[in-house]
Amino acid sequence: MKCFRTIRVIIQFFCLGLVLGAPTTILTEPRTAGEPSLPAIIFVEAPTVASGPLAERFPQGSHLAHLVPGTSSDSHINLTPELFAAADPRVSYDATKVLFAGRKERNSVWQIWEMNANGSNKRQLTHCATDCFQAAYIPRNQIVFTMVAGKGSQQTSAIYVSEENGAGAHPITFGPGDFQVETVLRSGRILVSAKSTLVAGGQGSESRMFYTLRTDGSGLSPFRWNSAPNALRAGAEELDDGTVLFVKKQNSDAGELAWIRPGALHNAMITPPGPDYWSAHALDGNRLVVARADAGLSGTSGKFGLYVFNLATRSIEKTLYRSPKFSGVEAVALEKRPVPLYYWSILHPDRDYGRVVCLNSYLSADAPGGRLAGHIARVRVIALQPDHHNERTLGEAPVESDGSFYIKVPADHAIRFKLLGTKGEVIHEQKGWIWARTGEDVPCLGCHESKALVPENRWPLALKRLDAPISVGVPSNSQSARH
């Protein structure tokens, strides 16, 4: 009988090792009497985490795990044993389903998957020709995700939206910038990160800034302005009070915690500088679940553990997960959340153009005193070619004496502007790229103007004198151009 019990214990131990991947895993600290319970979490467990492109974060594979804090190790369950790798878990608003990026085999393309919160009913949603990551739910049964194209220095990424089942996928960002999904704000806008300032690959700073846009790709706008060199901002999440929490990195996939408080013009640091944190997400009230570099356990060098972080004291409060063989990252709480507002699109899909109105092109944060010197006579519109390296001039339009202009440009094309003097000399030029969606009206206050400025309350001459925009790169005889 004693021998039978011994064999049974060995079998149970062995099976647990198969589920966890390592029988020596150290899990959550037990809950003490009177301590409030924490929500269950779903996180990425991986033997190795690596810096670099999204596709190479987990070179030895990974899986999604379910953990109930404060309970025994039996609650630690591998939810995706049939996949080589899994990442980017996002919980539905009713907490019944989970979106994630999955890779069937080592050489497979990353796709967007969905499963029930308990790991059942897995289904592949996308069939991307290239890697797709970072999916998030948006209202009206849609999802948004990041699609990567190209390799090495030629690699770019864009934001796509599709039906919740993956059908009808279409891009909502255009041109360079290597856009990546961060989160969906409660306002209904999508918070994305992109290279500063939306430049083509290899032509500008490696910094990544936050931008917002609507679910139809219109309304692209910087989310605050911070041009610190080589600052990589990623892993953003909106807290209950509207604060945006993120990890600020310096050429690494780990960094310090930072946030942008409601009404603040710039971010503020939460933790001291250092490559300590991989990810951070809201957990419970004033607490976060964070992935932090773990060096306190024998053999954990290069690993990340999961901890409860108290925002009030700005310190680690409790251990949720540690292992000498695995890292735990990208943990999210399995809890219900408010559904974001739905944005009703006002685009016109039948139109092949957008309109741009600039209030005063003399305004520029690049110039002394915030105003360009000289006389601006014309604006030249330049379009980026699909290869993201070559460009062509679409045409020019006059600039009014108050610096305003009103033009019509091809829709869904990356464009930028050059401001010209009376003799055709370049007074100033835009370095980054923007776009106008079909039928979208894009307002510009100036030419790389300060994002803290409020526009003067006046009617620009370009709108007083023109009842229709000047076509630049849009054939005047096209049906859509006559709208």
Coordinates of C-alpha atoms in Angstrom, one line a residue:
M1 CA 0.0 0.0 0.0
K2 CA 2.8 2.4 0.9
C3 CA 4.5 1.5 -2.4
F4 CA 1.3 2.3 -4.3
R5 CA 1.0 5.7 -2.6
T6 CA 4.6 6.5 -3.5
I7 CA 4.1 5.6 -7.2
R8 CA 0.9 7.7 -7.2
V9 CA 2.8 10.7 -5.9
I10 CA 5.6 10.2 -8.5
I11 CA 3.0 10.1 -11.3
Q12 CA 1.2 13.2 -10.0
F13 CA 4.6 15.0 -9.8
F14 CA 5.5 14.0 -13.3
C15 CA 2.2 15.1 -14.7
L16 CA 2.5 18.5 -13.0
G17 CA 5.9 18.8 -14.5
L18 CA 4.4 18.3 -18.0
V19 CA 1.9 21.0 -17.4
L20 CA 4.3 23.5 -16.0
G21 CA 7.3 22.6 -18.1
A22 CA 9.5 22.5 -14.9
P23 CA 8.7 20.8 -11.6
T24 CA 11.0 23.2 -9.8
T25 CA 8.7 26.2 -10.5
I26 CA 8.1 28.4 -7.4
L27 CA 4.7 29.9 -7.6
T28 CA 2.6 32.5 -5.7
E29 CA 3.0 33.4 -2.0
P30 CA 0.0 32.0 -0.1
R31 CA -2.7 34.5 0.9
T32 CA -2.6 35.6 4.5
A33 CA -5.7 35.7 6.7
G34 CA -7.8 38.8 6.0
E35 CA -5.9 39.7 2.8
P36 CA -8.2 40.5 -0.1
S37 CA -8.2 37.9 -2.9
L38 CA -6.6 38.8 -6.2
P39 CA -8.1 38.0 -9.6
A40 CA -6.9 35.1 -11.7
I41 CA -4.2 36.0 -14.3
I42 CA -3.2 34.8 -17.7
F43 CA 0.4 35.3 -18.6
V44 CA 3.2 34.2 -21.0
E45 CA 5.5 31.6 -19.6
A46 CA 8.7 31.1 -21.7
P47 CA 12.2 29.6 -21.1
T48 CA 13.8 32.5 -22.8
V49 CA 12.7 36.1 -23.6
A50 CA 14.8 38.2 -26.0
S51 CA 15.0 41.7 -27.2
G52 CA 14.5 42.6 -30.9
P53 CA 11.6 42.1 -33.3
L54 CA 8.2 40.9 -32.1
A55 CA 8.6 37.6 -33.9
E56 CA 11.7 36.8 -32.0
R57 CA 10.7 37.5 -28.4
F58 CA 10.4 33.8 -27.5
P59 CA 13.0 31.9 -29.5
Q60 CA 12.5 28.7 -27.5
G61 CA 8.8 28.8 -27.6
S62 CA 6.2 30.0 -25.0
H63 CA 2.7 29.3 -23.8
L64 CA -0.1 31.0 -22.0
A65 CA -0.6 30.0 -18.4
H66 CA -3.5 30.5 -16.0
L67 CA -2.8 31.2 -12.3
V68 CA -5.0 31.9 -9.4
P69 CA -2.9 34.0 -6.9
G70 CA -2.7 32.7 -3.3
T71 CA -3.6 29.1 -4.2
S72 CA -1.5 25.9 -4.7
S73 CA 0.5 25.2 -7.7
D74 CA -2.3 23.0 -9.1
S75 CA -3.9 26.2 -10.3
H76 CA -1.0 26.9 -12.6
I77 CA -2.2 25.5 -16.0
N78 CA -0.7 25.6 -19.5
L79 CA -3.6 26.8 -21.7
T80 CA -1.8 26.4 -25.1
P81 CA 0.2 23.1 -25.0
E82 CA -0.6 22.4 -28.7
L83 CA 1.2 25.6 -29.9
F84 CA 5.0 26.2 -30.2
A85 CA 4.6 29.8 -29.0
A86 CA 1.9 32.1 -27.7
A87 CA 2.0 35.8 -26.7
D88 CA 0.0 39.0 -26.2
P89 CA -3.0 37.8 -24.2
R90 CA -5.9 40.2 -24.2
V91 CA -9.1 39.5 -22.2
S92 CA -12.6 40.3 -23.6
Y93 CA -14.6 42.9 -21.9
D94 CA -16.9 40.3 -20.3
A95 CA -13.9 38.2 -19.3
T96 CA -15.1 35.1 -21.1
K97 CA -12.6 35.0 -24.0
V98 CA -8.9 35.7 -24.6
L99 CA -7.3 37.0 -27.8
F100 CA -3.6 36.1 -28.3
A101 CA -0.9 35.7 -30.9
G102 CA 0.0 32.0 -31.6
R103 CA 2.6 30.1 -33.6
K104 CA 1.8 26.5 -34.4
E105 CA 5.3 25.4 -35.2
R106 CA 8.8 27.0 -34.8
N107 CA 8.8 28.1 -38.4
S108 CA 5.1 29.0 -38.6
V109 CA 3.8 32.5 -39.2
W110 CA 2.3 34.2 -36.1
Q111 CA -1.5 34.4 -36.3
I112 CA -4.3 35.9 -34.1
W113 CA -6.1 33.2 -32.1
E114 CA -9.0 33.3 -29.7
M115 CA -10.1 30.9 -26.9
N116 CA -12.4 30.7 -24.0
A117 CA -11.0 31.9 -20.7
N118 CA -10.4 28.4 -19.5
G119 CA -8.4 27.5 -22.6
S120 CA -11.1 25.6 -24.4
N121 CA -12.4 26.1 -28.0
K122 CA -9.3 27.5 -29.5
R123 CA -9.7 29.0 -33.0
Q124 CA -7.4 30.7 -35.4
L125 CA -8.9 34.0 -36.5
T126 CA -6.4 35.3 -39.1
H127 CA -4.6 33.8 -42.0
C128 CA -1.9 36.4 -42.5
A129 CA 0.8 35.9 -45.1
T130 CA 3.2 37.5 -42.6
D131 CA 3.4 37.7 -38.8
C132 CA 0.4 39.2 -36.9
F133 CA 0.5 40.1 -33.2
Q134 CA -0.9 42.3 -30.5
A135 CA -4.6 41.9 -31.1
A136 CA -7.2 43.8 -29.0
Y137 CA -11.0 43.8 -28.9
I138 CA -12.8 46.9 -30.1
P139 CA -16.6 47.5 -30.0
R140 CA -19.1 46.1 -32.4
N141 CA -17.4 42.7 -32.7
Q142 CA -14.2 43.8 -34.3
I143 CA -10.5 43.4 -33.4
V144 CA -7.4 45.4 -34.1
F145 CA -3.9 43.9 -34.5
T146 CA -0.4 44.6 -35.8
M147 CA 0.8 43.0 -39.0
V148 CA 4.5 42.8 -39.9
A149 CA 5.9 42.8 -43.4
G150 CA 9.5 42.4 -44.7
K151 CA 12.6 41.3 -42.9
G152 CA 15.7 42.9 -41.4
S153 CA 16.1 46.6 -42.1
Q154 CA 13.2 46.4 -44.6
Q155 CA 10.7 45.3 -42.0
T156 CA 7.7 47.5 -41.4
S157 CA 4.5 47.1 -39.4
A158 CA 1.0 48.5 -39.8
I159 CA -2.3 48.4 -37.9
Y160 CA -5.1 46.3 -39.2
V161 CA -8.8 46.0 -38.3
S162 CA -11.0 43.1 -39.0
E163 CA -14.3 41.4 -37.9
E164 CA -13.9 39.4 -34.7
N165 CA -13.7 36.2 -36.8
G166 CA -10.8 37.7 -38.8
A167 CA -12.8 38.4 -41.9
G168 CA -12.4 41.7 -43.8
A169 CA -8.9 42.6 -42.5
H170 CA -7.8 46.0 -43.8
P171 CA -5.1 48.5 -42.9
I172 CA -5.8 51.7 -41.1
T173 CA -2.3 53.1 -41.0
F174 CA -0.2 54.0 -44.1
G175 CA 3.4 54.7 -44.7
P176 CA 6.4 54.3 -42.4
G177 CA 6.6 54.4 -38.6
D178 CA 6.4 50.7 -37.8
F179 CA 3.0 51.1 -36.0
Q180 CA 2.2 48.7 -33.2
V181 CA -1.0 48.3 -31.2
E182 CA -0.7 49.3 -27.6
T183 CA -4.3 49.3 -26.2
V184 CA -7.8 50.5 -26.9
L185 CA -8.7 53.6 -24.8
R186 CA -12.1 53.9 -23.2
S187 CA -12.8 56.9 -25.5
G188 CA -12.8 54.3 -28.4
R189 CA -9.5 55.6 -29.8
I190 CA -6.7 53.1 -30.5
L191 CA -3.4 54.0 -28.7
V192 CA -0.5 52.9 -30.9
S193 CA 3.3 53.3 -30.7
A194 CA 5.4 54.3 -33.7
K195 CA 8.8 55.5 -34.5
S196 CA 9.4 59.2 -33.9
T197 CA 8.2 61.0 -36.0
L198 CA 6.7 58.6 -38.4
V199 CA 9.9 58.5 -40.5
A200 CA 10.9 55.9 -43.0
G201 CA 13.2 53.1 -41.7
G202 CA 16.8 54.2 -41.0
Q203 CA 16.1 57.9 -41.6
G204 CA 15.4 59.1 -38.1
S205 CA 15.5 58.5 -34.3
E206 CA 14.8 55.0 -33.0
S207 CA 12.6 56.5 -30.3
R208 CA 9.0 55.3 -30.2
M209 CA 6.2 57.6 -29.3
F210 CA 2.5 57.2 -28.6
Y211 CA -0.2 58.2 -31.1
T212 CA -4.0 57.9 -31.2
L213 CA -6.3 57.2 -34.1
R214 CA -9.8 56.2 -34.6
T215 CA -10.8 52.7 -35.5
D216 CA -11.3 53.8 -39.2
G217 CA -7.7 55.1 -39.3
S218 CA -8.7 58.8 -39.2
G219 CA -7.6 61.4 -36.7
L220 CA -4.0 60.4 -36.3
S221 CA -2.6 62.6 -33.5
P222 CA 0.4 62.5 -31.0
F223 CA -0.6 61.4 -27.5
R224 CA 1.4 64.0 -25.7
W225 CA 4.8 65.0 -27.0
N226 CA 8.1 63.7 -25.7
S227 CA 11.1 63.7 -28.0
A228 CA 13.7 62.1 -25.6
P229 CA 16.3 60.4 -27.8
N230 CA 16.3 56.6 -28.0
A231 CA 13.3 56.2 -25.7
L232 CA 11.2 53.2 -26.5
R233 CA 7.7 53.4 -25.1
A234 CA 5.7 50.2 -25.2
G235 CA 3.3 48.0 -23.2
A236 CA 0.8 50.8 -22.6
E237 CA -2.5 50.3 -20.7
E238 CA -5.1 52.7 -19.5
L239 CA -5.9 52.7 -15.8
D240 CA -9.4 53.4 -14.3
D241 CA -8.7 57.2 -13.9
G242 CA -7.5 57.7 -17.5
T243 CA -3.8 57.4 -16.7
V244 CA -1.8 55.7 -19.3
L245 CA 0.8 53.3 -17.8
F246 CA 3.7 52.0 -19.9
V247 CA 7.3 50.7 -19.8
K248 CA 9.9 53.2 -20.9
K249 CA 13.0 51.5 -22.3
Q250 CA 16.4 52.5 -23.6
N251 CA 17.4 50.1 -26.4
S252 CA 16.1 47.1 -24.5
D253 CA 13.0 45.1 -24.0
A254 CA 13.1 45.9 -20.2
G255 CA 13.0 49.3 -18.6
E256 CA 11.3 51.4 -15.9
L257 CA 7.6 52.0 -15.3
A258 CA 6.2 55.4 -16.3
W259 CA 2.8 57.0 -16.7
I260 CA 1.0 59.9 -18.4
R261 CA -1.5 61.3 -16.0
P262 CA -4.7 62.9 -17.2
G263 CA -4.0 66.5 -18.3
A264 CA -0.2 66.1 -18.1
L265 CA 1.8 67.3 -21.1
H266 CA 4.7 64.8 -20.4
N267 CA 5.2 61.4 -18.8
A268 CA 6.5 60.9 -15.3
M269 CA 8.6 58.1 -13.9
I270 CA 7.2 55.6 -11.4
T271 CA 10.3 53.5 -10.8
P272 CA 14.1 54.4 -10.8
P273 CA 16.0 54.1 -14.1
G274 CA 17.1 50.6 -15.0
P275 CA 16.3 47.7 -17.2
D276 CA 14.1 46.0 -14.6
Y277 CA 10.5 45.7 -16.0
W278 CA 9.2 43.9 -19.0
S279 CA 5.5 44.5 -18.7
A280 CA 2.9 46.0 -16.4
H281 CA -0.9 45.7 -16.3
A282 CA -3.7 46.7 -14.0
L283 CA -4.5 44.1 -11.4
D284 CA -6.8 45.3 -8.6
G285 CA -7.6 48.9 -7.6
N286 CA -4.2 50.6 -7.0
R287 CA -2.1 47.5 -7.8
L288 CA -0.4 46.2 -10.9
V289 CA 0.9 42.9 -11.9
V290 CA 4.4 43.5 -13.2
A291 CA 7.1 41.3 -14.9
R292 CA 10.4 42.3 -13.3
A293 CA 13.9 41.0 -13.8
D294 CA 14.5 38.3 -11.2
A295 CA 17.9 37.8 -9.6
G296 CA 16.9 36.7 -6.1
L297 CA 16.5 33.0 -6.8
S298 CA 19.4 30.7 -7.6
G299 CA 19.6 30.2 -11.4
T300 CA 17.1 33.0 -12.3
S301 CA 19.6 35.3 -14.0
G302 CA 17.9 36.6 -17.2
K303 CA 14.5 35.5 -16.0
F304 CA 11.4 37.6 -15.2
G305 CA 9.1 36.9 -12.3
L306 CA 5.6 38.2 -11.7
Y307 CA 4.9 40.5 -8.8
V308 CA 2.1 42.7 -7.3
F309 CA 3.2 46.3 -7.5
N310 CA 1.6 48.9 -5.3
L311 CA 1.2 52.3 -7.0
A312 CA 0.6 54.1 -3.8
T313 CA 3.9 53.0 -2.2
R314 CA 5.6 52.5 -5.6
S315 CA 7.0 49.2 -4.4
I316 CA 6.7 45.4 -4.8
E317 CA 4.1 44.1 -2.5
K318 CA 3.8 40.4 -3.2
T319 CA 5.3 37.6 -5.3
L320 CA 3.0 35.9 -7.8
Y321 CA 5.3 33.7 -9.8
R322 CA 9.1 32.9 -9.9
S323 CA 10.9 30.1 -11.6
P324 CA 14.6 29.2 -12.2
K325 CA 13.7 27.8 -15.6
F326 CA 11.0 30.1 -17.0
S327 CA 10.1 33.7 -17.2
G328 CA 6.6 35.1 -16.6
V329 CA 5.7 38.2 -18.6
E330 CA 2.7 39.9 -20.2
A331 CA 0.3 39.0 -17.3
V332 CA -3.3 40.3 -17.6
A333 CA -6.1 40.0 -15.0
L334 CA -9.1 37.8 -15.9
E335 CA -11.7 40.4 -15.0
K336 CA -14.5 42.3 -16.6
R337 CA -13.8 45.8 -18.0
P338 CA -16.0 48.6 -19.3
V339 CA -16.6 48.5 -23.1
P340 CA -15.0 51.5 -24.9
L341 CA -17.2 54.0 -26.7
Y342 CA -17.9 53.2 -30.3
Y343 CA -16.7 55.7 -32.9
W344 CA -19.2 56.2 -35.8
S345 CA -17.1 56.7 -38.9
I346 CA -17.8 59.7 -41.1
L347 CA -15.5 58.6 -43.9
H348 CA -16.7 58.3 -47.5
P349 CA -15.4 55.1 -49.0
D350 CA -16.5 56.1 -52.5
R351 CA -14.0 59.1 -52.5
D352 CA -10.3 58.6 -53.4
Y353 CA -9.1 61.8 -51.7
G354 CA -8.9 63.6 -48.4
R355 CA -8.7 67.3 -47.6
V356 CA -6.0 69.1 -45.6
V357 CA -6.4 72.5 -44.2
C358 CA -3.5 74.2 -42.5
L359 CA -4.3 77.2 -40.3
N360 CA -0.8 78.9 -40.3
S361 CA 2.2 77.2 -41.8
Y362 CA 4.5 79.8 -40.3
L363 CA 4.0 78.2 -36.8
S364 CA 6.8 75.7 -36.1
A365 CA 8.5 74.4 -33.0
D366 CA 11.7 74.0 -35.1
A367 CA 12.1 77.8 -35.5
P368 CA 13.3 80.4 -33.0
G369 CA 10.3 81.9 -31.2
G370 CA 8.1 79.2 -32.8
R371 CA 7.7 81.0 -36.1
L372 CA 9.4 80.5 -39.5
A373 CA 11.2 83.5 -41.0
G374 CA 10.8 84.5 -44.7
H375 CA 7.7 84.6 -47.0
I376 CA 6.0 81.3 -47.7
A377 CA 4.5 81.3 -51.2
R378 CA 3.6 77.7 -52.0
V379 CA 3.4 74.2 -50.5
R380 CA 4.7 71.2 -52.3
V381 CA 3.1 67.8 -51.6
I382 CA 5.4 64.7 -51.7
A383 CA 4.1 61.1 -51.6
L384 CA 6.1 58.1 -50.4
Q385 CA 6.2 55.1 -52.7
P386 CA 5.1 51.7 -51.5
D387 CA 8.8 50.6 -51.0
H388 CA 9.0 53.2 -48.2
H389 CA 12.2 54.5 -49.6
N390 CA 11.5 56.4 -52.8
E391 CA 9.2 59.4 -53.1
R392 CA 7.6 61.6 -55.8
T393 CA 6.2 65.1 -56.0
L394 CA 2.5 65.2 -56.4
G395 CA 2.3 69.0 -57.1
E396 CA 2.1 72.4 -55.4
A397 CA -0.6 74.8 -54.2
P398 CA -0.5 78.5 -53.1
V399 CA -0.1 79.5 -49.5
E400 CA -2.1 82.5 -48.3
S401 CA -0.5 85.6 -46.6
D402 CA -1.7 84.3 -43.2
G403 CA 0.1 81.0 -43.8
S404 CA -3.0 79.0 -44.5
F405 CA -3.7 76.5 -47.4
Y406 CA -6.5 74.2 -48.3
I407 CA -5.7 71.2 -50.5
K408 CA -7.1 67.9 -51.7
V409 CA -4.7 64.9 -51.7
P410 CA -4.9 61.2 -52.6
A411 CA -6.4 59.1 -49.9
D412 CA -4.5 56.4 -48.0
H413 CA -1.1 57.6 -49.2
A414 CA 1.8 58.7 -47.0
I415 CA 2.5 62.3 -47.8
R416 CA 4.6 65.2 -46.4
F417 CA 5.0 68.9 -47.2
K418 CA 7.7 71.3 -48.3
L419 CA 7.1 75.0 -47.8
L420 CA 8.6 77.1 -50.6
G421 CA 9.5 80.8 -50.9
T422 CA 8.8 83.1 -53.8
K423 CA 11.8 81.8 -55.8
G424 CA 11.1 78.2 -55.1
E425 CA 13.6 77.9 -52.3
V426 CA 12.8 75.5 -49.4
I427 CA 11.9 77.4 -46.3
H428 CA 11.0 74.4 -44.2
E429 CA 10.0 70.8 -44.8
Q430 CA 8.2 68.1 -42.9
K431 CA 10.3 65.1 -42.0
G432 CA 7.6 62.7 -41.0
W433 CA 4.7 61.4 -42.9
I434 CA 0.9 61.7 -42.5
W435 CA -2.1 60.5 -44.4
A436 CA -5.7 61.4 -45.1
R437 CA -8.4 58.7 -45.3
T438 CA -11.2 58.6 -47.8
G439 CA -13.2 61.8 -47.4
E440 CA -11.3 62.7 -44.2
D441 CA -10.7 66.4 -43.3
V442 CA -7.2 66.6 -41.8
P443 CA -6.5 69.8 -39.8
C444 CA -3.0 71.2 -39.2
L445 CA -2.2 74.1 -36.9
G446 CA 1.2 74.7 -38.4
C447 CA 4.4 73.0 -39.7
H448 CA 5.6 70.8 -36.8
E449 CA 4.1 73.2 -34.4
S450 CA 4.2 72.9 -30.6
K451 CA 1.5 70.3 -29.6
A452 CA 0.8 72.4 -26.5
L453 CA -0.5 75.3 -28.6
V454 CA -4.1 76.2 -28.9
P455 CA -5.0 77.6 -32.3
E456 CA -6.0 81.3 -32.6
N457 CA -9.7 81.8 -33.0
R458 CA -9.9 83.1 -36.6
W459 CA -11.1 82.0 -40.0
P460 CA -8.1 81.3 -42.3
L461 CA -7.9 83.1 -45.6
A462 CA -7.7 79.8 -47.5
L463 CA -11.2 78.9 -46.4
K464 CA -12.5 82.5 -46.9
R465 CA -11.3 82.6 -50.5
L466 CA -11.8 79.0 -51.6
D467 CA -15.1 77.1 -51.6
A468 CA -13.3 74.0 -52.7
P469 CA -9.8 72.7 -52.0
I470 CA -7.0 72.8 -54.6
S471 CA -6.4 69.4 -56.0
V472 CA -2.8 68.2 -55.6
G473 CA -2.2 64.7 -57.0
V474 CA -5.9 64.0 -57.5
P475 CA -7.1 64.1 -61.1
S476 CA -9.5 67.0 -61.5
N477 CA -11.6 65.0 -64.0
S478 CA -12.1 62.0 -61.7
Q479 CA -15.7 61.5 -60.4
S480 CA -14.6 61.5 -56.8
A481 CA -12.5 64.7 -57.2
R482 CA -15.7 66.7 -58.1
H483 CA -17.3 66.1 -54.7

